[in-house]
Tab-separated table of C-alpha atoms and ligand atoms in Angstrom:
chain	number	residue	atom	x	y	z
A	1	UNK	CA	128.223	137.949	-55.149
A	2	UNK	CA	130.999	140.670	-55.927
A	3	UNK	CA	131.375	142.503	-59.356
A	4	UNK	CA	133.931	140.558	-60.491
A	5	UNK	CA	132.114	137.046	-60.000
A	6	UNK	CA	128.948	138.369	-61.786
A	7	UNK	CA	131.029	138.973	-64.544
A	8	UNK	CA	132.511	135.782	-64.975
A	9	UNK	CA	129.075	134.047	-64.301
A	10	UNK	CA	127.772	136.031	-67.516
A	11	UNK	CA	131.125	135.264	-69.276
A	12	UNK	CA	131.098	136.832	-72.196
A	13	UNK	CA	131.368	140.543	-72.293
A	14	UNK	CA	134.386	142.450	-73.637
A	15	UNK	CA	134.243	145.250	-70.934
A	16	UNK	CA	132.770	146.524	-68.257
A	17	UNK	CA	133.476	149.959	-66.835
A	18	UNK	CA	132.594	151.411	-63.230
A	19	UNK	CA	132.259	155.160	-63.253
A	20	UNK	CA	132.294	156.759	-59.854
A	21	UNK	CA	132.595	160.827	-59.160
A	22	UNK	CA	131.987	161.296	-55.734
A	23	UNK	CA	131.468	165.163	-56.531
A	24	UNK	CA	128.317	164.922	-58.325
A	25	UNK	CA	127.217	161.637	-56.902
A	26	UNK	CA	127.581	159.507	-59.983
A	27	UNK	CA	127.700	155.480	-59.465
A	28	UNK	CA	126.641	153.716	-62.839
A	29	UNK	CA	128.509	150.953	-64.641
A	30	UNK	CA	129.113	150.516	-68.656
A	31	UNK	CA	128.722	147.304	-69.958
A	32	UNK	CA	130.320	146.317	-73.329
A	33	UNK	CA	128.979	142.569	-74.572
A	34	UNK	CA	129.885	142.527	-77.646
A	35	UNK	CA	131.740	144.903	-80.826
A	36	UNK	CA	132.251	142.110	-83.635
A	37	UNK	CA	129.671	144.073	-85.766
A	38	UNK	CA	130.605	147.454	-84.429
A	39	UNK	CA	130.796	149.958	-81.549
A	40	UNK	CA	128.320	148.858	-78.565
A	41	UNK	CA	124.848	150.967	-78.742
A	42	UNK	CA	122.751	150.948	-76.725
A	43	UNK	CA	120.697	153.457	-73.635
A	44	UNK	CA	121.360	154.563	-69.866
A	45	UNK	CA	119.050	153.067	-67.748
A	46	UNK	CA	118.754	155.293	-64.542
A	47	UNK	CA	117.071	153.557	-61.846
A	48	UNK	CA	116.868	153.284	-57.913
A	49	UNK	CA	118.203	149.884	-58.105
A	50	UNK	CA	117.246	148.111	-54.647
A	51	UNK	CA	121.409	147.226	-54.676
A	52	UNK	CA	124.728	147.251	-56.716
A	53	UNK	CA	124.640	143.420	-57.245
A	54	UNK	CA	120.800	143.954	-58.668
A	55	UNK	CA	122.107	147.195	-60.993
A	56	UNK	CA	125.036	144.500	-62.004
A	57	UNK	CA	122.550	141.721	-63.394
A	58	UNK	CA	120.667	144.392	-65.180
A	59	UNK	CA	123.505	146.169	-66.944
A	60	UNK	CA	124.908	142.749	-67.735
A	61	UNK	CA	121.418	141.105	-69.138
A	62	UNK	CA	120.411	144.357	-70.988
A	63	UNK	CA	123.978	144.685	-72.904
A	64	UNK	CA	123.439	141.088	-73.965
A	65	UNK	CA	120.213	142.018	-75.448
A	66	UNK	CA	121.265	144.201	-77.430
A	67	UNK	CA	124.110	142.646	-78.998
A	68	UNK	CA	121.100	140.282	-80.569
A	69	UNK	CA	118.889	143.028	-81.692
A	70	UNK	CA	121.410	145.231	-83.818
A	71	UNK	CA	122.957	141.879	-84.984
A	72	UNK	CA	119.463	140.689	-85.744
A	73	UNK	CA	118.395	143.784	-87.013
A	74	UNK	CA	121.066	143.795	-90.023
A	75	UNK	CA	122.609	146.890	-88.177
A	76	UNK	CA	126.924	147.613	-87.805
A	77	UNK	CA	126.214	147.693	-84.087
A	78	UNK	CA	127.402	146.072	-81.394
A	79	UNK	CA	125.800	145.323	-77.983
A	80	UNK	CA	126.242	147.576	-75.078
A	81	UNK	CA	124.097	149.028	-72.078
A	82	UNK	CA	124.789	151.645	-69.423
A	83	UNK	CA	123.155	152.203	-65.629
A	84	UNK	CA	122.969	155.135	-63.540
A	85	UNK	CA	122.024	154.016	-60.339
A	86	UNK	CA	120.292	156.633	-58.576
A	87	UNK	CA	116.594	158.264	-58.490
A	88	UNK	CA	115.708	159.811	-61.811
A	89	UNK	CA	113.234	161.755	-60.005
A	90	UNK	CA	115.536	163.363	-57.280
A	91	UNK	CA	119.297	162.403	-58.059
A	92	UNK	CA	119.670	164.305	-61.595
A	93	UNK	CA	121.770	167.140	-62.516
A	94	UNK	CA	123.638	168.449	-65.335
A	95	UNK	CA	126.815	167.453	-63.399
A	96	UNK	CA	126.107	164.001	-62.834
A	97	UNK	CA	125.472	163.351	-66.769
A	98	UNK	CA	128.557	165.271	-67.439
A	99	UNK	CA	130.169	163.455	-65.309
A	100	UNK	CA	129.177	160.229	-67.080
A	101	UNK	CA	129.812	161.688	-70.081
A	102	UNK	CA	133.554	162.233	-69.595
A	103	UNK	CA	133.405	158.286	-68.986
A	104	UNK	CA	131.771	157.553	-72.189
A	105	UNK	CA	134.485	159.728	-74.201
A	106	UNK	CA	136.749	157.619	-72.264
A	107	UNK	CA	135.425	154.879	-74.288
A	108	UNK	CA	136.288	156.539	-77.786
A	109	UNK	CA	133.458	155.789	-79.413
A	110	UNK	CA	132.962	151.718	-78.468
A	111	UNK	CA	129.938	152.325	-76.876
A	112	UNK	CA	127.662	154.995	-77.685
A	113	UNK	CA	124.886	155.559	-75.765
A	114	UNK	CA	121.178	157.074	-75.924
A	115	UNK	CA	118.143	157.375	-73.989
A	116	UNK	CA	116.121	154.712	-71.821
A	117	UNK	CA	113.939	153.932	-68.884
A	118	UNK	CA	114.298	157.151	-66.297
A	119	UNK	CA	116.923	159.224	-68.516
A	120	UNK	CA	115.381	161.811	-71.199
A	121	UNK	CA	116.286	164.077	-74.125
A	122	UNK	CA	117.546	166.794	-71.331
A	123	UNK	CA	119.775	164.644	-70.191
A	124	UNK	CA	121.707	163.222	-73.330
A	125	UNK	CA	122.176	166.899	-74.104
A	126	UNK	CA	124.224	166.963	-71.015
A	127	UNK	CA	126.244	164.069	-72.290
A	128	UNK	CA	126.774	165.575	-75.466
A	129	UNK	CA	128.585	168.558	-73.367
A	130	UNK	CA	131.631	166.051	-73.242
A	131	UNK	CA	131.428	163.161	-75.989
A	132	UNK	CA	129.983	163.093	-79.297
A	133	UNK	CA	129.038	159.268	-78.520
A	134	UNK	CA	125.923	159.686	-77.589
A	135	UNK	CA	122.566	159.180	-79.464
A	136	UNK	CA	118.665	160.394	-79.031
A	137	UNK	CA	120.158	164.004	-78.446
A	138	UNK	CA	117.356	166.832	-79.316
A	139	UNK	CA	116.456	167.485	-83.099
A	140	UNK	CA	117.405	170.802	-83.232
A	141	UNK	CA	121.416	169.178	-82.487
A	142	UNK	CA	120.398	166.674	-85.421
A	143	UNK	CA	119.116	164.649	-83.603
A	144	UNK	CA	115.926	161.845	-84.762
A	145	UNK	CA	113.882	162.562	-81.864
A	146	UNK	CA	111.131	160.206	-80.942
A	147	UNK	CA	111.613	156.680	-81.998
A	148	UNK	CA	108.444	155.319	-81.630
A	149	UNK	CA	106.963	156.118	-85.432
A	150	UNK	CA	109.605	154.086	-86.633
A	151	UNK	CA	109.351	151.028	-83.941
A	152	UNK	CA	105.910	150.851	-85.202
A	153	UNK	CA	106.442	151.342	-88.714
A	154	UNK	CA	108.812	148.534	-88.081
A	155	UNK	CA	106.391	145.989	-85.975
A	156	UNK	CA	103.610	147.638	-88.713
A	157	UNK	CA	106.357	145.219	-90.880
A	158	UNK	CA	106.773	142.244	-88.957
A	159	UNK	CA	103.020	141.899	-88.620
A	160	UNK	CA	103.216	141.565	-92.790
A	161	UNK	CA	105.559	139.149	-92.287
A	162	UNK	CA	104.018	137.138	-89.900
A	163	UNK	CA	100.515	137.311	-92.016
A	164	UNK	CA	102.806	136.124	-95.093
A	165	UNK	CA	104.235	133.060	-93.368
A	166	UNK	CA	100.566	131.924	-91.247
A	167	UNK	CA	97.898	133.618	-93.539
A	168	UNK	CA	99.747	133.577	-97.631
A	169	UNK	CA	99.258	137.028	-97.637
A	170	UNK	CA	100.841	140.370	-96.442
A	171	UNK	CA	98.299	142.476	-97.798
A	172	UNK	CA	96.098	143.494	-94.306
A	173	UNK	CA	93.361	144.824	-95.375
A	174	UNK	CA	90.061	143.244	-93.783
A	175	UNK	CA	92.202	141.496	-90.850
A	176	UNK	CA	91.687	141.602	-87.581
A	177	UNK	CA	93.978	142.986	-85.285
A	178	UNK	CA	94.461	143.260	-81.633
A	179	UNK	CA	96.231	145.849	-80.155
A	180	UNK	CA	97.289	145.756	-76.374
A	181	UNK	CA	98.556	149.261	-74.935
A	182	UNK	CA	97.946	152.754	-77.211
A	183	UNK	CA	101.028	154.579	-75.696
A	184	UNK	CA	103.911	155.790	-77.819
A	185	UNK	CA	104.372	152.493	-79.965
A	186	UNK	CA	100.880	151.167	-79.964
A	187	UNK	CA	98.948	154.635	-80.922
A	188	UNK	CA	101.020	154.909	-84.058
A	189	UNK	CA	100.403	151.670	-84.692
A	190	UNK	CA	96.933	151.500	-84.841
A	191	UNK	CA	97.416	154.323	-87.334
A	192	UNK	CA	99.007	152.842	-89.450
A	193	UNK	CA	97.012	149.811	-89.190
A	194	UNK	CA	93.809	151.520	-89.929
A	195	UNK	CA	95.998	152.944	-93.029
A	196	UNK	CA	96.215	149.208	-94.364
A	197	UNK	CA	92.793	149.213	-93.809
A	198	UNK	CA	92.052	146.650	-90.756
A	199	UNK	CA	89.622	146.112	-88.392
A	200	UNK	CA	91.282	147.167	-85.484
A	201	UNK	CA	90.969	146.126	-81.489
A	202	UNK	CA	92.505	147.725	-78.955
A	203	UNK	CA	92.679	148.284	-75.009
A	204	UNK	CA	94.932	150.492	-72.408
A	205	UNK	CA	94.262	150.331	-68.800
A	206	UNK	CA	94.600	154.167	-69.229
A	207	UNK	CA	90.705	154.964	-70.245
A	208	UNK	CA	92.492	158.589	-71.870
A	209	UNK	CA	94.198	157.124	-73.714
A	210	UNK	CA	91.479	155.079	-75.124
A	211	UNK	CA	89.334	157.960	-76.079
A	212	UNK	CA	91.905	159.785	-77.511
A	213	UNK	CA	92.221	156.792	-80.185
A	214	UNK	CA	88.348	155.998	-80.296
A	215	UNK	CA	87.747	160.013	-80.964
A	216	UNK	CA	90.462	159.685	-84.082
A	217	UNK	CA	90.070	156.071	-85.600
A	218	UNK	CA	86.898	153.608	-86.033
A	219	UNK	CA	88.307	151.410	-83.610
A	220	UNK	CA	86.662	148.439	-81.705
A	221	UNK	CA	87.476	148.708	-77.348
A	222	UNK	CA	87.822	145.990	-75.352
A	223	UNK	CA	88.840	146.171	-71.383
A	224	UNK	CA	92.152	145.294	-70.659
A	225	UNK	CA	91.025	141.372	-69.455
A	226	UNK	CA	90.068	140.881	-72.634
A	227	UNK	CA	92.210	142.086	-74.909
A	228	UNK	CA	94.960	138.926	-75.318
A	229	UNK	CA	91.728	136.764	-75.652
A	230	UNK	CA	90.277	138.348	-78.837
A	231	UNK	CA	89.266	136.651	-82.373
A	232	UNK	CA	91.691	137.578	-84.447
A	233	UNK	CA	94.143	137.102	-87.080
A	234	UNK	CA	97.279	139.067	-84.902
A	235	UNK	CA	97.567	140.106	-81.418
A	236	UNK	CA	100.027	143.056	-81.390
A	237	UNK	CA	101.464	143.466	-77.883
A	238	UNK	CA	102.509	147.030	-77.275
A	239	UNK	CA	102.741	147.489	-73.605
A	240	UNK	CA	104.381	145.217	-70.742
A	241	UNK	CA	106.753	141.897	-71.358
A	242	UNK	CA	105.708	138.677	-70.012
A	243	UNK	CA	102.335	139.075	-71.759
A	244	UNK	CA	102.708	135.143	-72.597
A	245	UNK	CA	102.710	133.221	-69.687
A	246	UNK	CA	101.018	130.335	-67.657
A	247	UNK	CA	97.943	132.566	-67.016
A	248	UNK	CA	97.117	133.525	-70.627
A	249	UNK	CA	98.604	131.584	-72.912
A	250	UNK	CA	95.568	129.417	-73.374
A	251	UNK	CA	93.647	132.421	-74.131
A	252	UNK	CA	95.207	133.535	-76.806
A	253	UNK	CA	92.427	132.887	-80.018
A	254	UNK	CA	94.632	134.537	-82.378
A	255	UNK	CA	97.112	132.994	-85.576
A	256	UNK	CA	100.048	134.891	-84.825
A	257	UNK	CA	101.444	137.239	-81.982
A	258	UNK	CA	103.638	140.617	-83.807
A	259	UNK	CA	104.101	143.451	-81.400
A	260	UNK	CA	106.267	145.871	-80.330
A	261	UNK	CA	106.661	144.956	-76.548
A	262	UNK	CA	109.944	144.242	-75.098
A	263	UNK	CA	110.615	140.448	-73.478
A	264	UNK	CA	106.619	139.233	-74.778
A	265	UNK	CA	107.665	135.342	-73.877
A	266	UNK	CA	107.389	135.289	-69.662
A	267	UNK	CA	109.533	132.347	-70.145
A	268	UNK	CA	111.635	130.691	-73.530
A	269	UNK	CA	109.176	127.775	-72.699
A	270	UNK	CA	106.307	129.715	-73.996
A	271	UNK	CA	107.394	130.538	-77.006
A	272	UNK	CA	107.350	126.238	-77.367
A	273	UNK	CA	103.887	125.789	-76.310
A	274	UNK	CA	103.428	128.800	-78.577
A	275	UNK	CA	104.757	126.885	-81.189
A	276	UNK	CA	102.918	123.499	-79.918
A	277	UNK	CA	99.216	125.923	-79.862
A	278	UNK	CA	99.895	126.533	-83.615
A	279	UNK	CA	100.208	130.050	-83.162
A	280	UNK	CA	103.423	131.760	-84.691
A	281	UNK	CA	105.553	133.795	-82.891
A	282	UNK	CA	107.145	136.851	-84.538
A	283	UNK	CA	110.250	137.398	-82.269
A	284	UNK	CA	110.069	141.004	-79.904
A	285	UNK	CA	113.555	141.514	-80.487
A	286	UNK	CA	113.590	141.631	-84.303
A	287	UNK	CA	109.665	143.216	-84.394
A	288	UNK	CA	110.680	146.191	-82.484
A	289	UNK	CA	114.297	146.881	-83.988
A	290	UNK	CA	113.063	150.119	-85.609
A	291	UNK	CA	114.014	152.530	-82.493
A	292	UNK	CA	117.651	151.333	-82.956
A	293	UNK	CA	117.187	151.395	-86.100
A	294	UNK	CA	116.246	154.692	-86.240
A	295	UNK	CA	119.113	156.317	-83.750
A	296	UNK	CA	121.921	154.066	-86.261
A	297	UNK	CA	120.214	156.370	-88.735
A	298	UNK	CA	121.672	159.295	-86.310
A	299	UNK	CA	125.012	158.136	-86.512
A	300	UNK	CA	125.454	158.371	-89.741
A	301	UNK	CA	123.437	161.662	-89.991
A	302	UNK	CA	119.980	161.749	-89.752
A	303	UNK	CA	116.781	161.506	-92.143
A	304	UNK	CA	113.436	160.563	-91.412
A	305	UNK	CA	113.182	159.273	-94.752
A	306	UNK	CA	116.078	157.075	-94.529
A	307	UNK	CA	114.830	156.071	-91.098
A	308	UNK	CA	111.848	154.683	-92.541
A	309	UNK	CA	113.484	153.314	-95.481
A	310	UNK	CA	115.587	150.932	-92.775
A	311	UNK	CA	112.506	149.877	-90.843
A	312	UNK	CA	111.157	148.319	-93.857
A	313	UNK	CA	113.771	145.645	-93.397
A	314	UNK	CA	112.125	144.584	-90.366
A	315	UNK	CA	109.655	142.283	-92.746
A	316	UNK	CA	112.891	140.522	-94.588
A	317	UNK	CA	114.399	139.881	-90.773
A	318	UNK	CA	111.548	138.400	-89.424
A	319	UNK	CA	111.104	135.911	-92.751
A	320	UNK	CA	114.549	135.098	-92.182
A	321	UNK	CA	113.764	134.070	-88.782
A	322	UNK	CA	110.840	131.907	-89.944
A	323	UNK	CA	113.377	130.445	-92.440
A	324	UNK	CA	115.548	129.072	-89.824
A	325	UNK	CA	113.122	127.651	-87.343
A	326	UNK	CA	111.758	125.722	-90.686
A	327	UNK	CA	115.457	124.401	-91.506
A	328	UNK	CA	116.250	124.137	-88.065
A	329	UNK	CA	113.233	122.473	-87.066
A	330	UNK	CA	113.043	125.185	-83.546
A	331	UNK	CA	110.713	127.455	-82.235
A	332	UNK	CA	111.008	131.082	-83.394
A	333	UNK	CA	112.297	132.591	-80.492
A	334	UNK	CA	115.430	130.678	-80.759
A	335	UNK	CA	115.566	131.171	-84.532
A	336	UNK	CA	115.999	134.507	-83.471
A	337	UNK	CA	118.813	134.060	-81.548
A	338	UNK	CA	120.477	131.486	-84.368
A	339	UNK	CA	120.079	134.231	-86.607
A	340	UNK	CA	122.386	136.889	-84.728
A	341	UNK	CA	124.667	134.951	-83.568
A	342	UNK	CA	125.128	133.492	-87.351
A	343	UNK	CA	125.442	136.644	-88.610
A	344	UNK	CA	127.839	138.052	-85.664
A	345	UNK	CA	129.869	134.582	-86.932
A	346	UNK	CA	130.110	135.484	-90.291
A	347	UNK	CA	130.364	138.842	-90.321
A	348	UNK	CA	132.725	139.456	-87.097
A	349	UNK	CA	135.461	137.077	-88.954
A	350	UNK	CA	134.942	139.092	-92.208
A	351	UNK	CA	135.825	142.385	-90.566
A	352	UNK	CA	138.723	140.677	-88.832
A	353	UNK	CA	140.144	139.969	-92.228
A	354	UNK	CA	139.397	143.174	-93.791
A	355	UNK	CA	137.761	146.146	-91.297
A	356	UNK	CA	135.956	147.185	-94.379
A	357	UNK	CA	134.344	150.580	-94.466
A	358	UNK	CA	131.617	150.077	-91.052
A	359	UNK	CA	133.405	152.090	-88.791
A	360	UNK	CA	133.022	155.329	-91.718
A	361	UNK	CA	129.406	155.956	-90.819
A	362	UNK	CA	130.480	157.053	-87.094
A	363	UNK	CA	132.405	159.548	-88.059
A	364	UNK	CA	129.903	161.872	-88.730
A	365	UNK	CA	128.647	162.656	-85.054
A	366	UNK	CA	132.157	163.133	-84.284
A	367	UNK	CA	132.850	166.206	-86.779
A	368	UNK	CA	129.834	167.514	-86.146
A	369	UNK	CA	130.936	167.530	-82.330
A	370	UNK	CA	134.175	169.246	-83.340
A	371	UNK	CA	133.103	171.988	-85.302
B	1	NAD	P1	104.247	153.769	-73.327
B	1	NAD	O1	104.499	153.836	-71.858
B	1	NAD	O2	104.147	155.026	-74.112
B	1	NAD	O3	102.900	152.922	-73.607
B	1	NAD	C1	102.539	151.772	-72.933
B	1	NAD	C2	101.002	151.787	-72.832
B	1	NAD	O4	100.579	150.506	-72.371
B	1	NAD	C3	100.458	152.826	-71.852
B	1	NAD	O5	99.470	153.617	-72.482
B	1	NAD	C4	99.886	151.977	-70.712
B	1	NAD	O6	98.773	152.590	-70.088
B	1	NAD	C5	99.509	150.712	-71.461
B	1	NAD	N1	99.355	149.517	-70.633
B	1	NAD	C6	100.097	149.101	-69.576
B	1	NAD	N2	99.640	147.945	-69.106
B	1	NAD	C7	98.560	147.596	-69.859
B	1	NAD	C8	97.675	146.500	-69.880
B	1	NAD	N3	97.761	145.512	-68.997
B	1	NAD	N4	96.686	146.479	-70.820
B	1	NAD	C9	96.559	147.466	-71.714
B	1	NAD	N5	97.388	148.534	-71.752
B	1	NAD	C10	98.381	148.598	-70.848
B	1	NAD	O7	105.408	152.827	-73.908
B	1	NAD	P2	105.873	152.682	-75.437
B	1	NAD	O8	107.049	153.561	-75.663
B	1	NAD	O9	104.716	152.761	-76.333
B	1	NAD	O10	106.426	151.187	-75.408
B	1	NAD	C11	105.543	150.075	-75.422
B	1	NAD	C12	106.351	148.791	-75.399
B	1	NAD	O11	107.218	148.738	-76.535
B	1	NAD	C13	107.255	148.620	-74.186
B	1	NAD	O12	107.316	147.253	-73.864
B	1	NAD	C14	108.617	149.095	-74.685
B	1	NAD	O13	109.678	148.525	-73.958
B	1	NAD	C15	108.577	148.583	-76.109
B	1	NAD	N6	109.446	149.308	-77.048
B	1	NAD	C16	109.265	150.642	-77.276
B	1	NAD	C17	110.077	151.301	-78.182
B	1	NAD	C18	109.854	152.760	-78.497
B	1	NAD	O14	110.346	153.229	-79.546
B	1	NAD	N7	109.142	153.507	-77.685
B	1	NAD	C19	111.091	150.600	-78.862
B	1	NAD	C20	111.251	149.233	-78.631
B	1	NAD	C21	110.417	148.588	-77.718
């Protein structure tokens, strides 16, 4: 299928962009989806994708997503995603970024971008070189640095919520909770669960990893077969998607399922036998909003302590999104979805009438570039 047909078939996004500099090798391709609430964030992907038509369907899908999660998130943000396609581990150079850089500026600030699967700190300071649109770029340029405190300070918050709605409490203390995968998300996670006071579970397939946590916290280890079958109150998934699928979902011995991994449902049809099991489902998408979160803090110049202030609202977003399946008599996951594309609805058409003051906040990275 050519570019222009894959496009169409998604049908919905406001621009997409090729960038090609045969000088430094750059191929990638920006993908706008959506600016009602605000210029498109969201990372560069830079992968060895297998072909153009497979780099396509990502760039496409990805910008999609995130159109949902700053809109469900309660953030100015629009949807956007950009792909470098190319080995991360061979094909980088400060040219190349530069290069893709230039096309960003292009853009004049509707998409800004920051970091994701193969690209790095290193390399957004390359982008920086030519646009101030760009986001994730090293602390000592103001930058917020690591996002994954605040993504788990943020799923730390949709857990709460999702004890409110199944257990009639969002205090934690005494519960038990599972935690799959102790990397970046999922180790700060378990400290802040142990903070609340819980009686914490956890597995990695990474036995370091383990012991690192087990040396610092009174944690209980299971192996990684085990983990998504535990007693407990919440299973926090914080390592691979499509952790709910036709092999475990009858495993799952848990009330509700809060965690900070990306795409949890294999398919939308398990989050309805989710549903059917009795077991609520706090939405990925709005659980893990407190990276982006945390880089929209950027934009308007940073603070950790306003960064953490924001990822509190990660509890109200995921009530909300128990609200609607309730009135709407639907499964969470596509609460979720109801919910941002209300708000785009409501929101878009009141910045059509009056643009407001949103697009202020982005002006800061842009002095700060000029000076
Ligand atoms: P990470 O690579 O630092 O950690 C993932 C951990 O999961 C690793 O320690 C790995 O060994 C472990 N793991 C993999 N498969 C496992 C299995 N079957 N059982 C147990 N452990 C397993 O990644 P991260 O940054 O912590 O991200 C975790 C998840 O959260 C990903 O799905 C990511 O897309 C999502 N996420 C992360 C952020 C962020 O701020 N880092 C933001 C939003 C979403």
């Amino acid at each position: 299928m050519g570019p222009f047909e894959m496009i169409e078939k998604h049908g919905e996004h406001d621009q997409v962009v090729i960038c090609h500099d045969k000088s430094v090798g750059l191929k990638a391709i920006i993908a706008i989806h959506n600016t009602s609430l605000g210029p498109a964030l969201g990372g560069t992907r830079m992968w060895n994708y297998k072909n153009e038509e497979d780099a396509m369907t990502d760039v496409l899908r990805l910008s999609k997503g995130m159109t949902y999660k700053a809109s469900a998130a309660g953030l100015n943000l629009g949807g956007g995603k950009a792909v470098i396609i190319g080995d991360p581990k061979t094909q980088k150079s400060e040219g190349l970024f530069r290069a893709f850089g230039q096309y960003i500026n292009s853009l004049n600030g509707k998409y800004i971008t920051a970091e994701d699967v193969g690209t790095n700190e290193r390399d957004m300071e390359h982008i920086y070189m030519e646009t101030p649109w760009v986001t994730g770029i090293p602390k000592a340029f103001g930058g917020s640095g690591d996002p994954s405190p605040y993504t788990a300070h943020g799923v730390l918050m949709g857990i709460k919520a999702a004890a409110q709605e199944k257990l009639g409490t969002d205090t934690l203390k005494g519960m038990r909770i599972a935690v799959q995968g102790l990397g970046n998300v999922g180790s700060n996670l378990v400290k802040y669960l142990i903070e609340e006071g819980c009686k914490v579970i956890v597995s990695d397939i990474d036995q370091a990893r383990v012991k690192l946590l087990h040396d610092s916290y009174n944690v209980e280890v299971v192996s990684p077969d085990q983990i998504l079958g535990v007693e407990c109150e919440i299973q926090a998934p914080c390592a691979m998607g499509a952790i709910v699928n036709d092999q475990t979902i009858m495993k799952f011995k848990c009330k509700a399922i809060a965690g900070g991994a990306n795409n949890q449902l294999a398919e939308a049809r398990h989050g309805d036998q989710l549903r059917e099991l009795g077991i609520l489902y706090a939405p990925d998408y709005v659980v893990n909003a407190g990276g982006l979160m945390n880089v929209f803090v950027e934009l308007e110049g940073y603070s950790p302590d306003r960064a953490f202030e924001k990822t509190r609202k990660v509890f109200d977003n995921v009530k909300r999104v128990f609200e609607i399946a309730k009135r709407d008599n639907i499964g969470t996951h596509v609460a979720a979805d109801r919910l941002a594309e209300e708000r785009i609805k409501t929101i878009g058409l009141l910045k059509q009438k009056h643009p407001g003051k949103t697009s202020r906040s982005f002006t800061t990275l842009k002095e700060v570039f000029n000076r």
